[in-house]
mmCIF file of C-alpha atoms in Angstrom:
data_model
loop_
_atom_site.group_PDB
_atom_site.id
_atom_site.type_symbol
_atom_site.label_atom_id
_atom_site.label_comp_id
_atom_site.label_asym_id
_atom_site.label_seq_id
_atom_site.Cartn_x
_atom_site.Cartn_y
_atom_site.Cartn_z
ATOM 1 C CA MET R 1 -132.801 20.915 176.475
ATOM 2 C CA LYS R 2 -131.084 24.243 177.105
ATOM 3 C CA SER R 3 -133.114 27.410 177.047
ATOM 4 C CA ILE R 4 -133.122 28.723 173.478
ATOM 5 C CA THR R 5 -133.931 32.182 174.828
ATOM 6 C CA SER R 6 -130.635 32.401 176.696
ATOM 7 C CA LEU R 7 -128.751 31.159 173.637
ATOM 8 C CA PHE R 8 -130.488 33.750 171.480
ATOM 9 C CA ARG R 9 -129.679 36.653 173.791
ATOM 10 C CA ALA R 10 -126.122 35.468 174.263
ATOM 11 C CA GLY R 11 -125.630 35.818 170.516
ATOM 12 C CA GLY R 12 -126.558 39.505 170.623
ATOM 13 C CA SER R 13 -129.607 38.993 168.405
ATOM 14 C CA SER R 14 -133.123 40.374 168.647
ATOM 15 C CA PHE R 15 -136.418 39.864 166.845
ATOM 16 C CA ILE R 16 -138.657 42.351 165.143
ATOM 17 C CA VAL R 17 -141.932 41.532 163.425
ATOM 18 C CA LEU R 18 -143.410 43.336 160.440
ATOM 19 C CA ALA R 19 -147.200 43.201 160.276
ATOM 20 C CA PRO R 20 -149.119 43.064 156.993
ATOM 21 C CA ALA R 21 -150.216 46.399 155.563
ATOM 22 C CA GLY R 22 -153.393 47.665 157.200
ATOM 23 C CA THR R 23 -153.547 44.858 159.755
ATOM 24 C CA GLN R 24 -154.973 45.440 163.213
ATOM 25 C CA VAL R 25 -152.373 43.874 165.474
ATOM 26 C CA SER R 26 -153.564 41.491 168.205
ATOM 27 C CA ASN R 27 -153.342 42.434 171.870
ATOM 28 C CA ALA R 28 -151.105 39.376 172.259
ATOM 29 C CA PHE R 29 -148.232 41.688 171.280
ATOM 30 C CA ARG R 30 -147.177 44.153 173.954
ATOM 31 C CA THR R 31 -144.983 46.473 171.889
ATOM 32 C CA VAL R 32 -146.566 47.845 168.730
ATOM 33 C CA GLU R 33 -144.642 50.442 166.753
ATOM 34 C CA VAL R 34 -146.950 52.383 164.435
ATOM 35 C CA ASP R 35 -144.588 53.833 161.860
ATOM 36 C CA ALA R 36 -145.281 53.358 158.153
ATOM 37 C CA GLY R 37 -141.864 54.749 157.190
ATOM 38 C CA LEU R 38 -139.975 52.436 159.528
ATOM 39 C CA ARG R 39 -141.988 49.460 158.332
ATOM 40 C CA GLU R 40 -141.203 50.330 154.727
ATOM 41 C CA HIS R 41 -137.531 50.683 155.620
ATOM 42 C CA PHE R 42 -137.294 47.234 157.189
ATOM 43 C CA LEU R 43 -139.376 45.678 154.420
ATOM 44 C CA ALA R 44 -136.933 47.046 151.826
ATOM 45 C CA GLU R 45 -133.917 45.949 153.913
ATOM 46 C CA MET R 46 -135.404 42.458 154.209
ATOM 47 C CA GLN R 47 -135.946 42.280 150.444
ATOM 48 C CA ARG R 48 -132.388 43.480 149.844
ATOM 49 C CA PHE R 49 -130.992 40.923 152.290
ATOM 50 C CA ARG R 50 -133.087 38.123 150.800
ATOM 51 C CA GLY R 51 -132.144 39.195 147.289
ATOM 52 C CA SER R 52 -128.417 39.084 147.994
ATOM 53 C CA VAL R 53 -128.772 35.686 149.678
ATOM 54 C CA TYR R 54 -130.785 34.134 146.851
ATOM 55 C CA ARG R 55 -128.614 35.665 144.145
ATOM 56 C CA ASP R 56 -125.369 34.436 145.641
ATOM 57 C CA ASP R 57 -126.905 31.042 146.221
ATOM 58 C CA GLY R 58 -127.882 30.733 142.552
ATOM 59 C CA ALA R 59 -131.595 30.621 143.337
ATOM 60 C CA ILE R 60 -132.280 33.777 141.322
ATOM 61 C CA LEU R 61 -130.433 35.771 138.687
ATOM 62 C CA PRO R 62 -129.150 39.328 139.266
ATOM 63 C CA SER R 63 -131.625 40.456 136.613
ATOM 64 C CA GLU R 64 -134.479 39.333 138.872
ATOM 65 C CA LEU R 65 -133.587 41.972 141.457
ATOM 66 C CA THR R 66 -134.716 45.574 141.433
ATOM 67 C CA ASN R 67 -132.207 48.301 140.601
ATOM 68 C CA ASP R 68 -131.460 48.711 144.307
ATOM 69 C CA GLY R 69 -130.918 44.977 144.810
ATOM 70 C CA ARG R 70 -134.253 43.963 146.309
ATOM 71 C CA HIS R 71 -135.994 40.634 145.755
ATOM 72 C CA TYR R 72 -139.395 42.264 145.438
ATOM 73 C CA LEU R 73 -142.557 40.165 145.721
ATOM 74 C CA PRO R 74 -146.038 41.733 145.873
ATOM 75 C CA VAL R 75 -147.060 39.280 148.618
ATOM 76 C CA ASP R 76 -144.457 40.767 150.987
ATOM 77 C CA ASP R 77 -146.606 43.790 151.765
ATOM 78 C CA ASN R 78 -149.514 41.578 152.829
ATOM 79 C CA SER R 79 -147.441 39.153 154.912
ATOM 80 C CA TRP R 80 -146.089 38.788 158.420
ATOM 81 C CA HIS R 81 -142.285 38.799 158.563
ATOM 82 C CA VAL R 82 -140.091 37.531 161.389
ATOM 83 C CA LEU R 83 -136.683 39.252 161.188
ATOM 84 C CA THR R 84 -133.592 38.576 163.275
ATOM 85 C CA LEU R 85 -131.349 41.592 163.795
ATOM 86 C CA GLN R 86 -127.701 41.430 164.745
ATOM 87 C CA SER R 87 -126.287 43.772 167.386
ATOM 88 C CA ASP R 88 -125.438 46.325 164.677
ATOM 89 C CA GLY R 89 -129.053 46.370 163.472
ATOM 90 C CA THR R 90 -128.493 44.435 160.236
ATOM 91 C CA ILE R 91 -130.700 41.521 159.260
ATOM 92 C CA CYS R 92 -129.270 38.003 159.485
ATOM 93 C CA ALA R 93 -132.445 35.927 159.056
ATOM 94 C CA CYS R 94 -135.966 36.335 157.744
ATOM 95 C CA LEU R 95 -139.126 34.324 157.147
ATOM 96 C CA ARG R 96 -142.551 35.205 155.739
ATOM 97 C CA TYR R 97 -146.081 34.036 156.563
ATOM 98 C CA LEU R 98 -148.924 34.956 154.226
ATOM 99 C CA GLU R 99 -152.379 34.308 155.634
ATOM 100 C CA GLN R 100 -154.592 33.182 152.786
ATOM 101 C CA PRO R 101 -158.250 34.193 152.747
ATOM 102 C CA ALA R 102 -158.473 32.297 149.440
ATOM 103 C CA ARG R 103 -161.152 29.644 149.100
ATOM 104 C CA HIS R 104 -159.756 27.940 146.031
ATOM 105 C CA PHE R 105 -156.415 26.368 145.155
ATOM 106 C CA ASP R 106 -156.040 28.537 142.058
ATOM 107 C CA GLN R 107 -155.748 31.606 144.308
ATOM 108 C CA LEU R 108 -152.749 30.252 146.240
ATOM 109 C CA LEU R 109 -149.035 30.779 145.608
ATOM 110 C CA VAL R 110 -148.432 27.021 145.563
ATOM 111 C CA ARG R 111 -150.358 26.818 142.298
ATOM 112 C CA GLN R 112 -147.142 28.117 140.699
ATOM 113 C CA ALA R 113 -145.114 25.095 141.864
ATOM 114 C CA ALA R 114 -143.414 23.259 139.008
ATOM 115 C CA LEU R 115 -145.116 20.068 140.201
ATOM 116 C CA MET R 116 -148.314 21.514 138.755
ATOM 117 C CA GLN R 117 -146.864 20.852 135.293
ATOM 118 C CA SER R 118 -147.194 17.109 135.892
ATOM 119 C CA SER R 119 -150.399 15.559 134.575
ATOM 120 C CA ILE R 120 -150.060 12.863 137.248
ATOM 121 C CA TRP R 121 -149.230 14.937 140.309
ATOM 122 C CA ALA R 122 -150.996 18.251 139.625
ATOM 123 C CA PRO R 123 -154.518 16.989 140.415
ATOM 124 C CA LYS R 124 -153.217 15.180 143.510
ATOM 125 C CA LEU R 125 -151.469 18.303 144.806
ATOM 126 C CA LYS R 126 -154.560 20.415 144.174
ATOM 127 C CA TRP R 127 -156.838 17.917 145.942
ATOM 128 C CA ALA R 128 -154.477 17.561 148.918
ATOM 129 C CA VAL R 129 -154.074 21.317 149.442
ATOM 130 C CA GLU R 130 -157.812 21.899 149.206
ATOM 131 C CA ARG R 131 -158.216 19.155 151.822
ATOM 132 C CA GLU R 132 -155.837 21.083 154.092
ATOM 133 C CA MET R 133 -157.788 24.301 153.534
ATOM 134 C CA LEU R 134 -161.041 22.587 154.461
ATOM 135 C CA ALA R 135 -159.485 21.037 157.577
ATOM 136 C CA ALA R 136 -158.290 24.475 158.737
ATOM 137 C CA LYS R 137 -161.761 25.920 158.209
ATOM 138 C CA ARG R 138 -163.381 23.125 160.194
ATOM 139 C CA ALA R 139 -160.831 23.586 162.996
ATOM 140 C CA GLY R 140 -161.518 27.324 163.129
ATOM 141 C CA ILE R 141 -157.912 28.308 162.432
ATOM 142 C CA SER R 142 -156.265 30.320 159.674
ATOM 143 C CA PHE R 143 -154.668 28.816 156.588
ATOM 144 C CA GLY R 144 -151.587 30.306 154.947
ATOM 145 C CA GLU R 145 -148.334 29.872 153.091
ATOM 146 C CA VAL R 146 -144.810 30.179 154.459
ATOM 147 C CA GLY R 147 -141.830 31.268 152.392
ATOM 148 C CA GLY R 148 -138.953 33.685 151.985
ATOM 149 C CA TRP R 149 -136.613 31.877 154.386
ATOM 150 C CA ALA R 150 -133.086 33.285 154.231
ATOM 151 C CA ILE R 151 -130.147 32.921 156.618
ATOM 152 C CA SER R 152 -126.801 34.722 156.370
ATOM 153 C CA PRO R 153 -123.815 32.389 155.803
ATOM 154 C CA GLU R 154 -122.101 33.099 159.108
ATOM 155 C CA ARG R 155 -125.286 31.931 160.861
ATOM 156 C CA ARG R 156 -125.974 28.800 158.839
ATOM 157 C CA LEU R 157 -124.038 26.479 161.136
ATOM 158 C CA THR R 158 -125.514 28.030 164.275
ATOM 159 C CA MET R 159 -128.950 27.703 165.872
ATOM 160 C CA GLU R 160 -130.309 30.443 163.600
ATOM 161 C CA PRO R 161 -132.088 28.286 160.961
ATOM 162 C CA LEU R 162 -133.820 26.248 163.659
ATOM 163 C CA ARG R 163 -134.600 29.318 165.752
ATOM 164 C CA THR R 164 -136.142 31.204 162.828
ATOM 165 C CA ILE R 165 -138.548 28.381 162.024
ATOM 166 C CA LEU R 166 -139.490 27.765 165.657
ATOM 167 C CA ALA R 167 -140.038 31.499 166.197
ATOM 168 C CA THR R 168 -142.422 31.476 163.242
ATOM 169 C CA TYR R 169 -144.313 28.615 164.870
ATOM 170 C CA GLY R 170 -144.523 30.839 167.946
ATOM 171 C CA LEU R 171 -145.787 33.767 165.880
ATOM 172 C CA LEU R 172 -148.497 31.634 164.314
ATOM 173 C CA GLU R 173 -149.647 30.503 167.737
ATOM 174 C CA LEU R 174 -149.823 34.133 168.887
ATOM 175 C CA LEU R 175 -151.979 34.835 165.828
ATOM 176 C CA GLY R 176 -154.443 32.187 166.964
ATOM 177 C CA SER R 177 -152.957 29.016 165.388
ATOM 178 C CA CYS R 178 -152.494 28.418 161.676
ATOM 179 C CA SER R 179 -151.962 25.556 159.274
ATOM 180 C CA GLY R 180 -150.758 25.714 155.718
ATOM 181 C CA ILE R 181 -148.299 24.861 152.997
ATOM 182 C CA ALA R 182 -144.606 25.503 152.406
ATOM 183 C CA THR R 183 -142.562 24.846 149.277
ATOM 184 C CA ALA R 184 -139.161 23.819 150.623
ATOM 185 C CA THR R 185 -135.836 23.577 148.842
ATOM 186 C CA ARG R 186 -133.544 20.624 149.423
ATOM 187 C CA ARG R 187 -130.595 22.988 149.037
ATOM 188 C CA HIS R 188 -128.445 23.084 152.187
ATOM 189 C CA GLY R 189 -130.691 20.465 153.784
ATOM 190 C CA SER R 190 -133.522 22.964 154.303
ATOM 191 C CA ALA R 191 -136.370 20.506 153.660
ATOM 192 C CA PRO R 192 -134.941 17.906 156.087
ATOM 193 C CA ILE R 193 -134.622 20.608 158.762
ATOM 194 C CA LEU R 194 -138.276 21.498 158.299
ATOM 195 C CA ARG R 195 -139.342 17.862 158.485
ATOM 196 C CA ARG R 196 -137.390 17.434 161.714
ATOM 197 C CA ILE R 197 -139.140 20.431 163.262
ATOM 198 C CA GLY R 198 -142.606 19.160 162.440
ATOM 199 C CA LEU R 199 -143.516 19.990 158.857
ATOM 200 C CA ALA R 200 -144.769 16.879 157.072
ATOM 201 C CA PRO R 201 -144.950 15.586 153.512
ATOM 202 C CA ILE R 202 -148.280 15.656 151.733
ATOM 203 C CA VAL R 203 -149.726 12.183 151.313
ATOM 204 C CA VAL R 204 -152.347 11.197 148.732
ATOM 205 C CA ASP R 205 -153.599 7.613 148.488
ATOM 206 C CA ASP R 206 -150.829 6.457 150.847
ATOM 207 C CA GLU R 207 -148.189 7.992 148.588
ATOM 208 C CA GLU R 208 -146.047 11.027 149.351
ATOM 209 C CA LEU R 209 -145.918 13.788 146.761
ATOM 210 C CA PRO R 210 -142.443 13.522 145.241
ATOM 211 C CA ALA R 211 -139.664 16.068 145.252
ATOM 212 C CA TYR R 212 -139.450 17.963 141.974
ATOM 213 C CA TYR R 213 -137.036 20.193 140.126
ATOM 214 C CA ASP R 214 -138.045 23.838 140.039
ATOM 215 C CA PRO R 215 -136.442 25.642 137.072
ATOM 216 C CA LYS R 216 -137.307 29.026 138.576
ATOM 217 C CA TYR R 217 -135.143 28.457 141.663
ATOM 218 C CA ARG R 218 -132.830 25.920 139.982
ATOM 219 C CA CYS R 219 -133.111 23.321 142.714
ATOM 220 C CA GLU R 220 -135.090 20.361 143.965
ATOM 221 C CA MET R 221 -138.130 21.273 146.019
ATOM 222 C CA GLU R 222 -140.723 19.604 148.217
ATOM 223 C CA VAL R 223 -144.253 20.662 149.135
ATOM 224 C CA LEU R 224 -144.786 20.262 152.880
ATOM 225 C CA ARG R 225 -147.730 20.874 155.194
ATOM 226 C CA PHE R 226 -147.581 22.434 158.666
ATOM 227 C CA ASP R 227 -149.792 23.041 161.682
ATOM 228 C CA SER R 228 -148.518 25.514 164.271
ATOM 229 C CA ARG R 229 -150.335 23.559 166.993
ATOM 230 C CA CYS R 230 -148.254 20.452 166.302
ATOM 231 C CA PRO R 231 -144.500 21.051 166.185
ATOM 232 C CA ASN R 232 -142.221 18.140 166.941
ATOM 233 C CA PRO R 233 -142.839 17.616 170.701
ATOM 234 C CA LYS R 234 -139.073 17.802 171.219
ATOM 235 C CA PHE R 235 -139.224 21.515 170.342
ATOM 236 C CA ARG R 236 -142.484 22.496 172.057
ATOM 237 C CA ASN R 237 -140.750 24.271 174.969
ATOM 238 C CA TRP R 238 -138.576 26.232 172.559
ATOM 239 C CA VAL R 239 -141.623 27.316 170.548
ATOM 240 C CA ASN R 240 -143.198 28.585 173.767
ATOM 241 C CA GLU R 241 -140.017 30.422 174.761
ATOM 242 C CA LEU R 242 -139.708 32.114 171.394
ATOM 243 C CA ALA R 243 -143.397 33.042 171.401
ATOM 244 C CA SER R 244 -142.763 34.819 174.716
ATOM 245 C CA LEU R 245 -139.883 36.733 173.130
ATOM 246 C CA LEU R 246 -142.089 37.746 170.211
ATOM 247 C CA LYS R 247 -144.791 39.000 172.575
ATOM 248 C CA ALA R 248 -142.350 41.650 173.772
ATOM 249 C CA ALA R 249 -140.576 42.217 170.440
ATOM 250 C CA PRO R 250 -141.355 45.357 168.422
ATOM 251 C CA VAL R 251 -144.182 44.735 165.964
ATOM 252 C CA ILE R 252 -143.989 47.389 163.280
ATOM 253 C CA CYS R 253 -147.183 48.239 161.435
ATOM 254 C CA ASN R 254 -148.622 51.083 159.399
ATOM 255 C CA ARG R 255 -151.986 51.200 161.118
ATOM 256 C CA ASP R 256 -152.634 52.169 164.733
ATOM 257 C CA PRO R 257 -154.331 49.095 166.237
ATOM 258 C CA ARG R 258 -155.070 50.713 169.581
ATOM 259 C CA ARG R 259 -154.547 54.217 170.877
ATOM 260 C CA SER R 260 -152.633 53.127 173.948
ATOM 261 C CA ALA R 261 -150.043 51.147 172.009
ATOM 262 C CA GLN R 262 -146.695 51.151 173.795
ATOM 263 C CA ARG R 263 -143.887 52.534 171.703
ATOM 264 C CA LEU R 264 -140.334 51.290 171.931
ATOM 265 C CA PRO R 265 -137.383 52.675 169.965
ATOM 266 C CA VAL R 266 -136.279 50.258 167.237
ATOM 267 C CA MET R 267 -132.679 50.190 166.028
ATOM 268 C CA VAL R 268 -132.431 51.318 162.405
ATOM 269 C CA PRO R 269 -129.444 49.797 160.580
ATOM 270 C CA ALA R 270 -126.720 52.361 160.053
ATOM 271 C CA ALA R 271 -124.854 50.206 157.557
ATOM 272 C CA SER R 272 -125.777 48.295 154.449
ATOM 273 C CA VAL R 273 -127.032 44.763 154.914
ATOM 274 C CA PRO R 274 -124.148 42.290 154.384
ATOM 275 C CA THR R 275 -124.157 40.183 151.251
ATOM 276 C CA PRO R 276 -124.120 36.511 152.288
ATOM 277 C CA ALA R 277 -122.897 33.683 150.095
ATOM 278 C CA LEU R 278 -125.240 30.894 151.184
ATOM 279 C CA ALA R 279 -128.783 30.700 152.412
ATOM 280 C CA GLY R 280 -131.765 28.656 153.360
ATOM 281 C CA LEU R 281 -134.686 29.194 151.002
ATOM 282 C CA PHE R 282 -138.190 27.859 150.826
#
């Protein structure tokens, strides 16, 4: 397989990572930018980008955005975000990882899945997710939830969707390995892409949890499980390459994790984020 790093750089793209509020960033990252204002700027730009993508895709209504066009979610401030910037500094892809310290299913975001309205499947989903949480604890790794995937339309038929997911796998490995849950839309083939990369359906009593219609996002969804240690072997080298890129990428946080943190100028978008017409979402 070709080097995904060379393809990424040839496209004039670069990664930045936003750390959760108050997080002490691991020494695995070489470039830590301690700037609460810059972090808030990129967080708002990401929400505005994601909001325009989801709105135009029909996943949310305009009324669900803030007055300045942001798709605001409280979990964003406590999450890791992998952002891809174009050469002009605007965002063209984003993905969120929320590490969950929760000990019970009822504290997770997935509890809001429409599948929980089914008297047949709700107890099975709850049992299966709690099984995943226990397995992560026994393995000594973190458990979390992935979401907020959005890709600009001009990038949808490129390597960007694949690269964004694989880069997130790389991020999770840099954080010490993580497993968890993702609710994935079938819109634009997003769920099949995730399955191909290594996310897997949840199985209870030899039966996969079914796809379901989510009235909130107006599409069919699936609940998938992931383990950052086990991507599809076909993509393992790419995960490693992208993890190396993220090691050197600016990680923007609002808390100084170490006094000797290297500081690298980060491009601040000079123009408004473009409004795409299509997107991946999960």
